[in-house]
């Protein structure tokens, strides 16, 4: 067991897991509600002058805009997370996401204030992107750096579970609101309610996150005064290749996941057959409940993946996951177009592959970067992977459908992202079980560690002696 985890009690670990699950769930609930509304109503409410078809494309582009600002959020949160601490960043990112989401629900539409309405919508979406870019890395490190070394995959899967749980919450609430506000009433009033619900959720998350202790690894870094003055520069200088490989690993999961989390499948299935753009015309409430079932599948296999990766390693688990995800992508739209039951089966099958290629991500990323620049490393890799994978996946899917008239073009695009992620997986080193402490970073063994290597944790005195010997002489 890593030295940094020996002083963390089981009670504190449970509090940390609760904090990361609650906070991450709220962050992604906010994110998904926006994506669903962008697919369903924002083209009419904010981009109507562009025309129905172009308005829908612009609405989908607004989902992706936030991804472009995730790297900036990752830079800022990573820099301060490595210098000030993991916990403060968790609280700040949660409040930023909650405030921006609530304000979206209060926005006047284009009909009320003209061009100012879409401008304000885009600005709030950018704030969501900044928050999401910084939140994930902090949640990951709080969970992984508190975890026993042989259970990091499982602990990390609690962070990852925030996505499918947030999806469950968003789809469940949206299904209820659509049932209570049918037809035009949803367009007039109903769409705002899920955004206002965020206020309650953020208050709960704030209380929970404020109650946990700082990561033990960061406490060691602070005690030994070994913070990097410019952690982001060190990430790209020494670990640029790992950032690139890790981003490639995330690409396919993010692109494929945004077919449902980005609301694309739900929008396609529930838009009217004679709409612009056309859809399949299925019952909107039924479609949301079908996506709810898919989120349950994703959630279950996220925990399976975390648990299994502790036993067979991160890389082996991912390679199994990519094969499973590809098998779910091929029949995706063939099933979706058969009806609400088809949407349910399509998302349930897809959820297996999504879970298997997401549950172990937190542990693998955290084990790929040393303690002093870990927050910056995992945040930036995650943000870049999100940009190249999910940023414009719904937009690309709609553009391919418009250009070809066939959903098979979308299937080809998603399978191409899987190929890229397989390459990234093969290039990444499996470091399952590597010590995460600042002591081990300076032991001389960090760079060469591979899964299964035996190691001896240095005492603080020996670690400091080793670090002093490595410093340049005046």
Tab-separated table of C-alpha atoms in Angstrom:
chain	number	residue	atom	x	y	z
A	1	UNK	CA	0.000	0.000	0.000
A	2	UNK	CA	1.204	3.482	-0.830
A	3	UNK	CA	2.525	5.433	2.104
A	4	UNK	CA	0.055	8.214	1.301
A	5	UNK	CA	-2.983	6.102	1.972
A	6	UNK	CA	-2.026	4.428	5.235
A	7	UNK	CA	-3.293	7.281	7.386
A	8	UNK	CA	-6.669	7.601	5.655
A	9	UNK	CA	-9.461	5.973	7.660
A	10	UNK	CA	-12.234	3.930	6.074
A	11	UNK	CA	-14.748	6.543	7.295
A	12	UNK	CA	-12.867	9.360	5.562
A	13	UNK	CA	-12.587	7.324	2.359
A	14	UNK	CA	-16.340	6.778	2.381
A	15	UNK	CA	-16.896	10.506	2.852
A	16	UNK	CA	-14.596	11.217	-0.080
A	17	UNK	CA	-16.426	8.729	-2.311
A	18	UNK	CA	-19.756	10.297	-1.375
A	19	UNK	CA	-18.379	13.766	-2.112
A	20	UNK	CA	-17.027	12.888	-5.544
A	21	UNK	CA	-20.155	10.955	-6.568
A	22	UNK	CA	-22.577	13.670	-5.435
A	23	UNK	CA	-20.560	16.535	-6.895
A	24	UNK	CA	-19.735	14.857	-10.198
A	25	UNK	CA	-23.345	13.735	-10.625
A	26	UNK	CA	-24.533	17.326	-10.208
A	27	UNK	CA	-21.898	18.649	-12.626
A	28	UNK	CA	-22.968	16.205	-15.314
A	29	UNK	CA	-26.672	16.610	-14.662
A	30	UNK	CA	-26.189	20.301	-15.449
A	31	UNK	CA	-24.139	19.492	-18.532
A	32	UNK	CA	-26.619	16.959	-19.908
A	33	UNK	CA	-29.719	19.069	-19.335
A	34	UNK	CA	-28.158	21.702	-21.574
A	35	UNK	CA	-27.328	19.116	-24.249
A	36	UNK	CA	-30.863	17.682	-24.194
A	37	UNK	CA	-32.439	21.123	-24.553
A	38	UNK	CA	-30.044	21.990	-27.375
A	39	UNK	CA	-31.367	18.964	-29.255
A	40	UNK	CA	-35.019	19.615	-28.375
A	41	UNK	CA	-35.881	23.327	-28.112
A	42	UNK	CA	-32.951	25.764	-28.331
A	43	UNK	CA	-33.096	25.952	-32.145
A	44	UNK	CA	-36.605	27.413	-31.830
A	45	UNK	CA	-36.010	29.510	-28.724
A	46	UNK	CA	-32.606	31.047	-29.429
A	47	UNK	CA	-31.625	30.416	-33.067
A	48	UNK	CA	-34.942	30.624	-34.942
A	49	UNK	CA	-33.867	33.399	-37.394
A	50	UNK	CA	-31.242	31.012	-38.831
A	51	UNK	CA	-33.999	28.708	-40.110
A	52	UNK	CA	-34.990	25.302	-38.801
A	53	UNK	CA	-32.172	23.208	-40.291
A	54	UNK	CA	-29.289	25.644	-39.758
A	55	UNK	CA	-30.733	26.611	-36.369
A	56	UNK	CA	-30.549	22.986	-35.288
A	57	UNK	CA	-26.915	22.752	-36.397
A	58	UNK	CA	-26.032	25.965	-34.507
A	59	UNK	CA	-27.839	24.660	-31.449
A	60	UNK	CA	-25.761	21.475	-31.579
A	61	UNK	CA	-22.598	23.522	-32.121
A	62	UNK	CA	-23.390	25.349	-28.869
A	63	UNK	CA	-22.951	21.990	-27.092
A	64	UNK	CA	-19.460	21.705	-28.543
A	65	UNK	CA	-18.465	25.302	-27.806
A	66	UNK	CA	-18.084	24.483	-24.139
A	67	UNK	CA	-15.589	21.718	-24.942
A	68	UNK	CA	-13.248	24.240	-26.527
A	69	UNK	CA	-12.993	25.949	-23.141
A	70	UNK	CA	-12.437	22.748	-21.182
A	71	UNK	CA	-8.647	22.898	-21.720
A	72	UNK	CA	-8.598	26.417	-20.250
A	73	UNK	CA	-10.594	25.171	-17.261
A	74	UNK	CA	-8.170	22.260	-16.980
A	75	UNK	CA	-5.147	24.595	-17.109
A	76	UNK	CA	-6.537	26.870	-14.393
A	77	UNK	CA	-7.851	24.142	-12.088
A	78	UNK	CA	-4.772	21.989	-12.684
A	79	UNK	CA	-2.379	24.824	-11.902
A	80	UNK	CA	-4.126	25.796	-8.668
A	81	UNK	CA	-4.983	22.187	-7.785
A	82	UNK	CA	-1.271	21.292	-7.857
A	83	UNK	CA	-0.310	24.444	-5.921
A	84	UNK	CA	-3.247	25.182	-3.576
A	85	UNK	CA	-4.967	21.820	-3.217
A	86	UNK	CA	-7.520	19.422	-4.706
A	87	UNK	CA	-10.452	20.234	-2.413
A	88	UNK	CA	-10.775	24.007	-3.081
A	89	UNK	CA	-10.981	23.367	-6.816
A	90	UNK	CA	-13.766	20.820	-6.288
A	91	UNK	CA	-15.902	23.396	-4.482
A	92	UNK	CA	-15.202	26.246	-6.924
A	93	UNK	CA	-15.965	24.210	-10.064
A	94	UNK	CA	-19.212	22.916	-8.573
A	95	UNK	CA	-20.438	26.422	-7.743
A	96	UNK	CA	-19.459	27.741	-11.177
A	97	UNK	CA	-21.356	24.977	-12.964
A	98	UNK	CA	-24.426	25.373	-10.775
A	99	UNK	CA	-24.604	29.153	-11.184
A	100	UNK	CA	-24.232	29.068	-14.966
A	101	UNK	CA	-26.814	26.282	-15.331
A	102	UNK	CA	-29.395	28.083	-13.212
A	103	UNK	CA	-28.923	31.283	-15.226
A	104	UNK	CA	-29.592	29.397	-18.489
A	105	UNK	CA	-33.035	28.585	-17.120
A	106	UNK	CA	-33.643	32.293	-16.436
A	107	UNK	CA	-32.567	33.548	-19.879
A	108	UNK	CA	-35.038	35.484	-22.012
A	109	UNK	CA	-35.437	33.987	-25.515
A	110	UNK	CA	-34.642	35.519	-28.908
A	111	UNK	CA	-38.242	36.644	-29.219
A	112	UNK	CA	-37.860	38.733	-26.044
A	113	UNK	CA	-34.408	40.342	-26.373
A	114	UNK	CA	-33.170	39.494	-29.861
A	115	UNK	CA	-29.545	38.683	-30.638
A	116	UNK	CA	-28.526	39.194	-26.989
A	117	UNK	CA	-30.310	35.941	-26.068
A	118	UNK	CA	-28.047	33.527	-28.047
A	119	UNK	CA	-24.964	35.548	-27.030
A	120	UNK	CA	-25.785	35.156	-23.330
A	121	UNK	CA	-26.582	31.477	-23.873
A	122	UNK	CA	-23.150	30.918	-25.447
A	123	UNK	CA	-21.409	32.780	-22.606
A	124	UNK	CA	-23.098	30.609	-19.983
A	125	UNK	CA	-22.218	27.493	-21.980
A	126	UNK	CA	-18.582	28.619	-21.960
A	127	UNK	CA	-18.703	28.889	-18.157
A	128	UNK	CA	-20.052	25.331	-18.046
A	129	UNK	CA	-17.077	24.234	-20.146
A	130	UNK	CA	-14.574	25.941	-17.841
A	131	UNK	CA	-16.154	24.193	-14.858
A	132	UNK	CA	-16.282	20.749	-16.469
A	133	UNK	CA	-12.653	21.068	-17.578
A	134	UNK	CA	-11.452	21.541	-14.009
A	135	UNK	CA	-13.914	19.440	-12.028
A	136	UNK	CA	-13.015	15.976	-13.239
A	137	UNK	CA	-9.320	16.079	-12.377
A	138	UNK	CA	-9.975	17.211	-8.817
A	139	UNK	CA	-12.624	14.549	-8.229
A	140	UNK	CA	-10.328	11.865	-9.642
A	141	UNK	CA	-7.408	12.757	-7.411
A	142	UNK	CA	-9.516	13.038	-4.274
A	143	UNK	CA	-10.803	9.498	-4.893
A	144	UNK	CA	-7.611	7.845	-6.175
A	145	UNK	CA	-5.186	9.475	-3.735
A	146	UNK	CA	-7.347	8.351	-0.801
A	147	UNK	CA	-7.701	4.793	-2.175
A	148	UNK	CA	-5.745	1.654	-1.213
A	149	UNK	CA	-3.303	0.886	-4.038
A	150	UNK	CA	-5.065	-2.382	-4.938
A	151	UNK	CA	-8.522	-0.771	-5.192
A	152	UNK	CA	-7.855	2.384	-7.192
A	153	UNK	CA	-9.852	1.162	-10.179
A	154	UNK	CA	-12.911	0.594	-8.001
A	155	UNK	CA	-12.548	3.910	-6.145
A	156	UNK	CA	-11.993	5.754	-9.407
A	157	UNK	CA	-15.132	4.205	-10.880
A	158	UNK	CA	-17.159	6.199	-8.324
A	159	UNK	CA	-15.951	9.375	-10.032
A	160	UNK	CA	-16.804	7.918	-13.432
A	161	UNK	CA	-20.221	6.848	-12.173
A	162	UNK	CA	-21.162	10.519	-11.886
A	163	UNK	CA	-21.697	10.591	-15.656
A	164	UNK	CA	-24.295	7.796	-15.946
A	165	UNK	CA	-25.919	8.841	-12.637
A	166	UNK	CA	-26.099	12.417	-13.893
A	167	UNK	CA	-27.597	11.033	-17.091
A	168	UNK	CA	-30.139	9.028	-15.086
A	169	UNK	CA	-31.083	12.123	-13.124
A	170	UNK	CA	-31.321	14.314	-16.207
A	171	UNK	CA	-33.335	11.846	-18.297
A	172	UNK	CA	-35.639	10.996	-15.375
A	173	UNK	CA	-36.378	14.630	-14.538
A	174	UNK	CA	-36.790	15.539	-18.209
A	175	UNK	CA	-39.217	12.649	-18.766
A	176	UNK	CA	-41.295	13.828	-15.796
A	177	UNK	CA	-41.283	17.466	-16.960
A	178	UNK	CA	-42.265	16.503	-20.512
A	179	UNK	CA	-45.160	14.469	-19.135
A	180	UNK	CA	-46.319	17.416	-16.973
A	181	UNK	CA	-45.844	20.000	-19.729
A	182	UNK	CA	-46.919	18.416	-23.032
A	183	UNK	CA	-46.772	20.166	-26.412
A	184	UNK	CA	-46.329	23.949	-26.493
A	185	UNK	CA	-46.350	24.284	-22.704
A	186	UNK	CA	-42.947	22.565	-22.613
A	187	UNK	CA	-41.624	25.093	-25.119
A	188	UNK	CA	-43.067	28.002	-23.145
A	189	UNK	CA	-42.319	27.049	-19.527
A	190	UNK	CA	-41.379	23.406	-18.986
A	191	UNK	CA	-37.862	23.549	-20.448
A	192	UNK	CA	-36.742	26.014	-17.750
A	193	UNK	CA	-37.605	23.827	-14.735
A	194	UNK	CA	-34.726	21.285	-14.992
A	195	UNK	CA	-32.261	24.194	-14.987
A	196	UNK	CA	-33.780	25.673	-11.823
A	197	UNK	CA	-33.639	22.275	-10.074
A	198	UNK	CA	-29.857	22.632	-10.258
A	199	UNK	CA	-29.951	25.159	-7.380
A	200	UNK	CA	-31.116	22.488	-4.924
A	201	UNK	CA	-28.596	19.943	-6.179
A	202	UNK	CA	-25.673	22.372	-5.955
A	203	UNK	CA	-26.482	23.253	-2.333
A	204	UNK	CA	-26.381	19.544	-1.431
A	205	UNK	CA	-23.112	19.045	-3.301
A	206	UNK	CA	-21.517	22.104	-1.711
A	207	UNK	CA	-22.268	20.857	1.816
A	208	UNK	CA	-20.914	17.376	1.059
A	209	UNK	CA	-17.723	18.547	-0.656
A	210	UNK	CA	-16.884	21.061	2.055
A	211	UNK	CA	-16.900	18.271	4.643
A	212	UNK	CA	-14.019	16.154	3.277
A	213	UNK	CA	-10.309	16.372	4.064
A	214	UNK	CA	-7.670	17.370	1.545
A	215	UNK	CA	-5.968	14.586	-0.437
A	216	UNK	CA	-3.184	12.921	1.624
A	217	UNK	CA	-0.805	13.123	-1.342
A	218	UNK	CA	-1.254	16.879	-1.606
A	219	UNK	CA	-0.768	17.199	2.153
A	220	UNK	CA	2.616	15.474	1.721
A	221	UNK	CA	3.498	17.774	-1.175
A	222	UNK	CA	2.635	20.826	0.907
A	223	UNK	CA	4.503	19.595	3.984
A	224	UNK	CA	7.672	18.959	1.992
A	225	UNK	CA	7.251	22.219	-0.002
A	226	UNK	CA	7.615	20.329	-3.279
A	227	UNK	CA	4.924	22.076	-5.324
A	228	UNK	CA	5.932	22.774	-8.909
A	229	UNK	CA	6.034	26.505	-9.660
A	230	UNK	CA	4.668	25.913	-13.184
A	231	UNK	CA	3.100	22.430	-13.263
A	232	UNK	CA	1.479	22.884	-16.696
A	233	UNK	CA	4.837	23.612	-18.342
A	234	UNK	CA	6.297	20.489	-16.740
A	235	UNK	CA	3.352	18.403	-17.998
A	236	UNK	CA	4.010	19.287	-21.638
A	237	UNK	CA	7.791	19.325	-21.291
A	238	UNK	CA	8.147	15.876	-19.706
A	239	UNK	CA	4.828	14.107	-20.273
A	240	UNK	CA	3.488	15.512	-23.546
A	241	UNK	CA	3.412	12.085	-25.195
A	242	UNK	CA	1.392	10.630	-22.292
A	243	UNK	CA	-1.094	13.507	-22.575
A	244	UNK	CA	-1.506	12.727	-26.287
A	245	UNK	CA	-1.933	8.969	-25.751
A	246	UNK	CA	-4.381	9.493	-22.879
A	247	UNK	CA	-6.441	11.906	-24.991
A	248	UNK	CA	-6.584	9.304	-27.778
A	249	UNK	CA	-7.788	6.711	-25.269
A	250	UNK	CA	-10.704	8.951	-24.303
A	251	UNK	CA	-11.716	9.892	-27.857
A	252	UNK	CA	-14.020	7.003	-28.809
A	253	UNK	CA	-15.785	6.758	-25.474
A	254	UNK	CA	-16.526	10.470	-25.547
A	255	UNK	CA	-17.663	10.572	-29.189
A	256	UNK	CA	-19.895	7.511	-28.802
A	257	UNK	CA	-21.149	8.526	-25.367
A	258	UNK	CA	-22.318	11.864	-26.719
A	259	UNK	CA	-24.731	10.093	-29.009
A	260	UNK	CA	-26.820	9.658	-25.852
A	261	UNK	CA	-25.368	12.074	-23.272
A	262	UNK	CA	-25.372	14.800	-25.924
A	263	UNK	CA	-29.002	14.007	-26.623
A	264	UNK	CA	-28.481	13.160	-30.294
A	265	UNK	CA	-30.203	9.763	-30.258
A	266	UNK	CA	-33.066	11.111	-28.153
A	267	UNK	CA	-33.542	14.092	-30.474
A	268	UNK	CA	-33.450	11.941	-33.615
A	269	UNK	CA	-35.897	9.432	-32.145
A	270	UNK	CA	-38.423	11.964	-30.813
A	271	UNK	CA	-38.457	14.747	-33.435
A	272	UNK	CA	-41.507	14.611	-35.772
A	273	UNK	CA	-41.166	12.695	-39.038
A	274	UNK	CA	-42.060	15.833	-40.988
A	275	UNK	CA	-39.907	18.074	-38.798
A	276	UNK	CA	-36.893	20.080	-39.922
A	277	UNK	CA	-34.598	18.269	-39.457
A	278	UNK	CA	-36.814	15.160	-39.522
A	279	UNK	CA	-36.817	12.498	-36.842
A	280	UNK	CA	-38.544	9.184	-36.222
A	281	UNK	CA	-41.516	10.678	-34.358
A	282	UNK	CA	-41.519	8.384	-31.324
A	283	UNK	CA	-43.136	9.307	-27.998
A	284	UNK	CA	-40.760	11.824	-26.304
A	285	UNK	CA	-41.428	10.531	-22.787
A	286	UNK	CA	-40.893	6.935	-23.904
A	287	UNK	CA	-37.624	7.896	-25.592
A	288	UNK	CA	-36.352	9.568	-22.408
A	289	UNK	CA	-37.245	6.491	-20.362
A	290	UNK	CA	-35.434	4.314	-22.915
A	291	UNK	CA	-32.323	6.459	-22.519
A	292	UNK	CA	-32.782	6.103	-18.749
A	293	UNK	CA	-32.480	2.310	-19.156
A	294	UNK	CA	-29.304	2.798	-21.183
A	295	UNK	CA	-27.832	4.936	-18.426
A	296	UNK	CA	-28.446	2.138	-15.915
A	297	UNK	CA	-26.468	-0.245	-18.126
A	298	UNK	CA	-23.632	2.263	-18.392
A	299	UNK	CA	-23.626	2.755	-14.609
A	300	UNK	CA	-23.451	-0.959	-13.795
A	301	UNK	CA	-20.597	-1.628	-16.212
A	302	UNK	CA	-18.688	1.445	-15.029
A	303	UNK	CA	-18.367	-0.188	-11.604
A	304	UNK	CA	-17.630	-3.577	-13.211
A	305	UNK	CA	-14.805	-1.986	-15.188
A	306	UNK	CA	-13.245	-0.294	-12.162
A	307	UNK	CA	-13.369	-3.488	-10.117
A	308	UNK	CA	-12.084	-5.684	-12.949
A	309	UNK	CA	-9.215	-3.346	-13.859
A	310	UNK	CA	-7.753	-3.843	-10.369
A	311	UNK	CA	-7.501	-7.541	-11.188
A	312	UNK	CA	-6.492	-7.741	-14.857
A	313	UNK	CA	-4.913	-4.304	-15.361
A	314	UNK	CA	-6.131	-1.135	-17.048
A	315	UNK	CA	-4.884	-1.881	-20.580
A	316	UNK	CA	-6.332	-5.400	-20.828
A	317	UNK	CA	-9.673	-4.152	-19.550
A	318	UNK	CA	-9.726	-1.341	-22.121
A	319	UNK	CA	-8.966	-3.641	-25.059
A	320	UNK	CA	-11.926	-5.815	-24.035
A	321	UNK	CA	-13.990	-2.645	-23.745
A	322	UNK	CA	-13.175	-1.385	-27.237
A	323	UNK	CA	-14.283	-4.647	-28.822
A	324	UNK	CA	-17.522	-4.492	-26.833
A	325	UNK	CA	-18.135	-0.848	-27.722
A	326	UNK	CA	-17.605	-1.486	-31.444
A	327	UNK	CA	-20.117	-4.343	-31.229
A	328	UNK	CA	-22.637	-1.902	-29.733
A	329	UNK	CA	-22.016	0.850	-32.295
A	330	UNK	CA	-22.777	-1.275	-35.387
A	331	UNK	CA	-26.500	-1.937	-34.648
A	332	UNK	CA	-27.096	1.373	-32.820
A	333	UNK	CA	-29.215	3.252	-35.351
A	334	UNK	CA	-30.749	0.131	-36.859
A	335	UNK	CA	-32.287	-0.530	-33.444
A	336	UNK	CA	-33.147	3.119	-32.750
A	337	UNK	CA	-35.335	3.444	-35.837
A	338	UNK	CA	-37.524	0.462	-34.829
A	339	UNK	CA	-39.281	2.271	-31.957
A	340	UNK	CA	-39.000	3.121	-28.264
A	341	UNK	CA	-38.114	-0.481	-27.366
A	342	UNK	CA	-35.366	-0.351	-29.988
A	343	UNK	CA	-33.992	2.849	-28.455
A	344	UNK	CA	-33.902	1.101	-25.081
A	345	UNK	CA	-32.064	-1.954	-26.409
A	346	UNK	CA	-29.664	0.185	-28.443
A	347	UNK	CA	-28.654	2.313	-25.451
A	348	UNK	CA	-28.500	-0.664	-23.073
A	349	UNK	CA	-26.113	-2.534	-25.388
A	350	UNK	CA	-24.076	0.610	-25.988
A	351	UNK	CA	-23.930	1.215	-22.237
A	352	UNK	CA	-21.959	-2.011	-21.710
A	353	UNK	CA	-19.118	-0.845	-23.951
A	354	UNK	CA	-19.274	2.709	-22.624
A	355	UNK	CA	-18.956	1.482	-19.044
A	356	UNK	CA	-16.057	-0.848	-19.825
A	357	UNK	CA	-14.136	1.981	-21.539
A	358	UNK	CA	-14.839	4.576	-18.850
A	359	UNK	CA	-14.843	2.947	-15.417
A	360	UNK	CA	-11.049	2.534	-15.168
A	361	UNK	CA	-10.141	5.858	-16.753
A	362	UNK	CA	-9.706	7.725	-13.471
A	363	UNK	CA	-7.221	5.186	-12.108
A	364	UNK	CA	-5.258	4.860	-15.360
A	365	UNK	CA	-4.918	8.623	-15.789
A	366	UNK	CA	-3.922	9.199	-12.152
A	367	UNK	CA	-1.285	6.451	-12.326
A	368	UNK	CA	0.194	7.982	-15.488
A	369	UNK	CA	1.389	11.248	-13.914
A	370	UNK	CA	3.628	11.873	-10.870
A	371	UNK	CA	2.308	13.612	-7.757
A	372	UNK	CA	3.658	17.122	-8.294
A	373	UNK	CA	1.915	17.668	-11.648
A	374	UNK	CA	-0.849	15.052	-11.417
A	375	UNK	CA	-3.843	17.437	-11.264
A	376	UNK	CA	-2.599	19.325	-14.327
A	377	UNK	CA	-1.760	16.128	-16.206
A	378	UNK	CA	-5.052	14.297	-15.744
A	379	UNK	CA	-7.140	17.448	-16.300
A	380	UNK	CA	-5.414	18.457	-19.521
A	381	UNK	CA	-5.421	14.925	-20.967
A	382	UNK	CA	-9.121	14.594	-20.166
A	383	UNK	CA	-9.975	18.005	-21.611
A	384	UNK	CA	-8.101	17.411	-24.876
A	385	UNK	CA	-9.698	13.965	-25.224
A	386	UNK	CA	-13.108	15.569	-24.726
A	387	UNK	CA	-12.415	18.181	-27.422
A	388	UNK	CA	-11.272	15.716	-30.082
A	389	UNK	CA	-13.908	13.156	-29.094
A	390	UNK	CA	-17.166	14.632	-27.885
A	391	UNK	CA	-17.011	18.361	-28.611
A	392	UNK	CA	-18.767	18.233	-31.939
A	393	UNK	CA	-19.835	14.592	-32.129
A	394	UNK	CA	-23.593	15.414	-32.288
A	395	UNK	CA	-22.889	18.143	-34.877
A	396	UNK	CA	-20.750	15.790	-36.985
A	397	UNK	CA	-23.431	13.093	-36.730
A	398	UNK	CA	-26.162	15.480	-37.928
A	399	UNK	CA	-23.956	16.826	-40.730
A	400	UNK	CA	-23.189	13.270	-41.921
A	401	UNK	CA	-26.876	12.398	-41.836
A	402	UNK	CA	-27.770	15.567	-43.791
A	403	UNK	CA	-25.056	14.880	-46.380
A	404	UNK	CA	-25.623	11.154	-46.919
A	405	UNK	CA	-29.179	10.530	-45.755
A	406	UNK	CA	-27.909	7.437	-43.953
A	407	UNK	CA	-27.078	6.726	-40.318
A	408	UNK	CA	-24.434	4.236	-41.493
A	409	UNK	CA	-22.161	7.222	-42.117
A	410	UNK	CA	-22.427	8.025	-38.398
A	411	UNK	CA	-21.604	4.398	-37.539
A	412	UNK	CA	-18.472	4.611	-39.727
A	413	UNK	CA	-17.399	7.817	-37.991
A	414	UNK	CA	-17.811	6.282	-34.520
A	415	UNK	CA	-15.912	3.123	-35.488
A	416	UNK	CA	-13.046	5.287	-36.792
A	417	UNK	CA	-12.776	6.908	-33.348
A	418	UNK	CA	-12.589	3.423	-31.798
A	419	UNK	CA	-9.585	2.608	-33.997
A	420	UNK	CA	-7.812	5.762	-32.798
A	421	UNK	CA	-8.550	4.904	-29.165
A	422	UNK	CA	-7.252	1.352	-29.593
A	423	UNK	CA	-3.972	2.809	-30.883
A	424	UNK	CA	-3.790	5.145	-27.874
A	425	UNK	CA	-4.481	2.203	-25.547
A	426	UNK	CA	-1.653	0.160	-27.045
A	427	UNK	CA	0.757	3.100	-26.713
A	428	UNK	CA	-0.116	3.877	-23.067
A	429	UNK	CA	1.864	2.118	-20.344
A	430	UNK	CA	-0.101	0.079	-17.803
A	431	UNK	CA	1.148	1.306	-14.413
A	432	UNK	CA	-1.463	-0.390	-12.227
A	433	UNK	CA	-0.307	-0.225	-8.606
A	434	UNK	CA	2.393	2.445	-8.986
A	435	UNK	CA	2.959	4.375	-5.720
A	436	UNK	CA	1.351	7.818	-6.000
A	437	UNK	CA	3.264	9.673	-3.268
A	438	UNK	CA	5.699	12.557	-3.769
A	439	UNK	CA	8.338	10.318	-2.138
A	440	UNK	CA	8.118	7.766	-4.906
A	441	UNK	CA	8.209	10.458	-7.586
A	442	UNK	CA	11.693	11.394	-6.341
A	443	UNK	CA	12.854	7.818	-5.754
A	444	UNK	CA	14.267	7.344	-9.235
A	445	UNK	CA	11.835	4.521	-10.050
A	446	UNK	CA	8.767	6.478	-11.222
A	447	UNK	CA	9.643	6.572	-14.936
A	448	UNK	CA	10.465	2.872	-15.221
A	449	UNK	CA	7.607	1.376	-13.185
A	450	UNK	CA	5.375	-1.111	-14.999
A	451	UNK	CA	2.364	-3.058	-13.819
A	452	UNK	CA	3.350	-5.818	-11.434
A	453	UNK	CA	6.722	-4.330	-10.486
A	454	UNK	CA	7.774	-4.810	-6.882
A	455	UNK	CA	8.663	-1.610	-5.082
A	456	UNK	CA	9.765	-0.364	-1.735
A	457	UNK	CA	8.249	2.910	-0.527
A	458	UNK	CA	10.902	5.317	0.697
A	459	UNK	CA	10.607	6.825	4.140
A	460	UNK	CA	10.197	10.627	4.188
A	461	UNK	CA	13.789	11.022	5.407
A	462	UNK	CA	15.229	8.822	2.643
A	463	UNK	CA	13.064	10.497	0.029
A	464	UNK	CA	14.271	13.956	1.046
A	465	UNK	CA	17.890	12.748	1.018
A	466	UNK	CA	17.426	11.340	-2.463
A	467	UNK	CA	15.744	14.524	-3.699
A	468	UNK	CA	18.565	16.656	-2.220
A	469	UNK	CA	21.175	14.535	-3.983
A	470	UNK	CA	19.366	15.049	-7.287
A	471	UNK	CA	19.192	18.848	-7.027
A	472	UNK	CA	21.751	20.835	-9.049
A	473	UNK	CA	24.713	22.031	-6.980
A	474	UNK	CA	25.090	25.775	-6.564
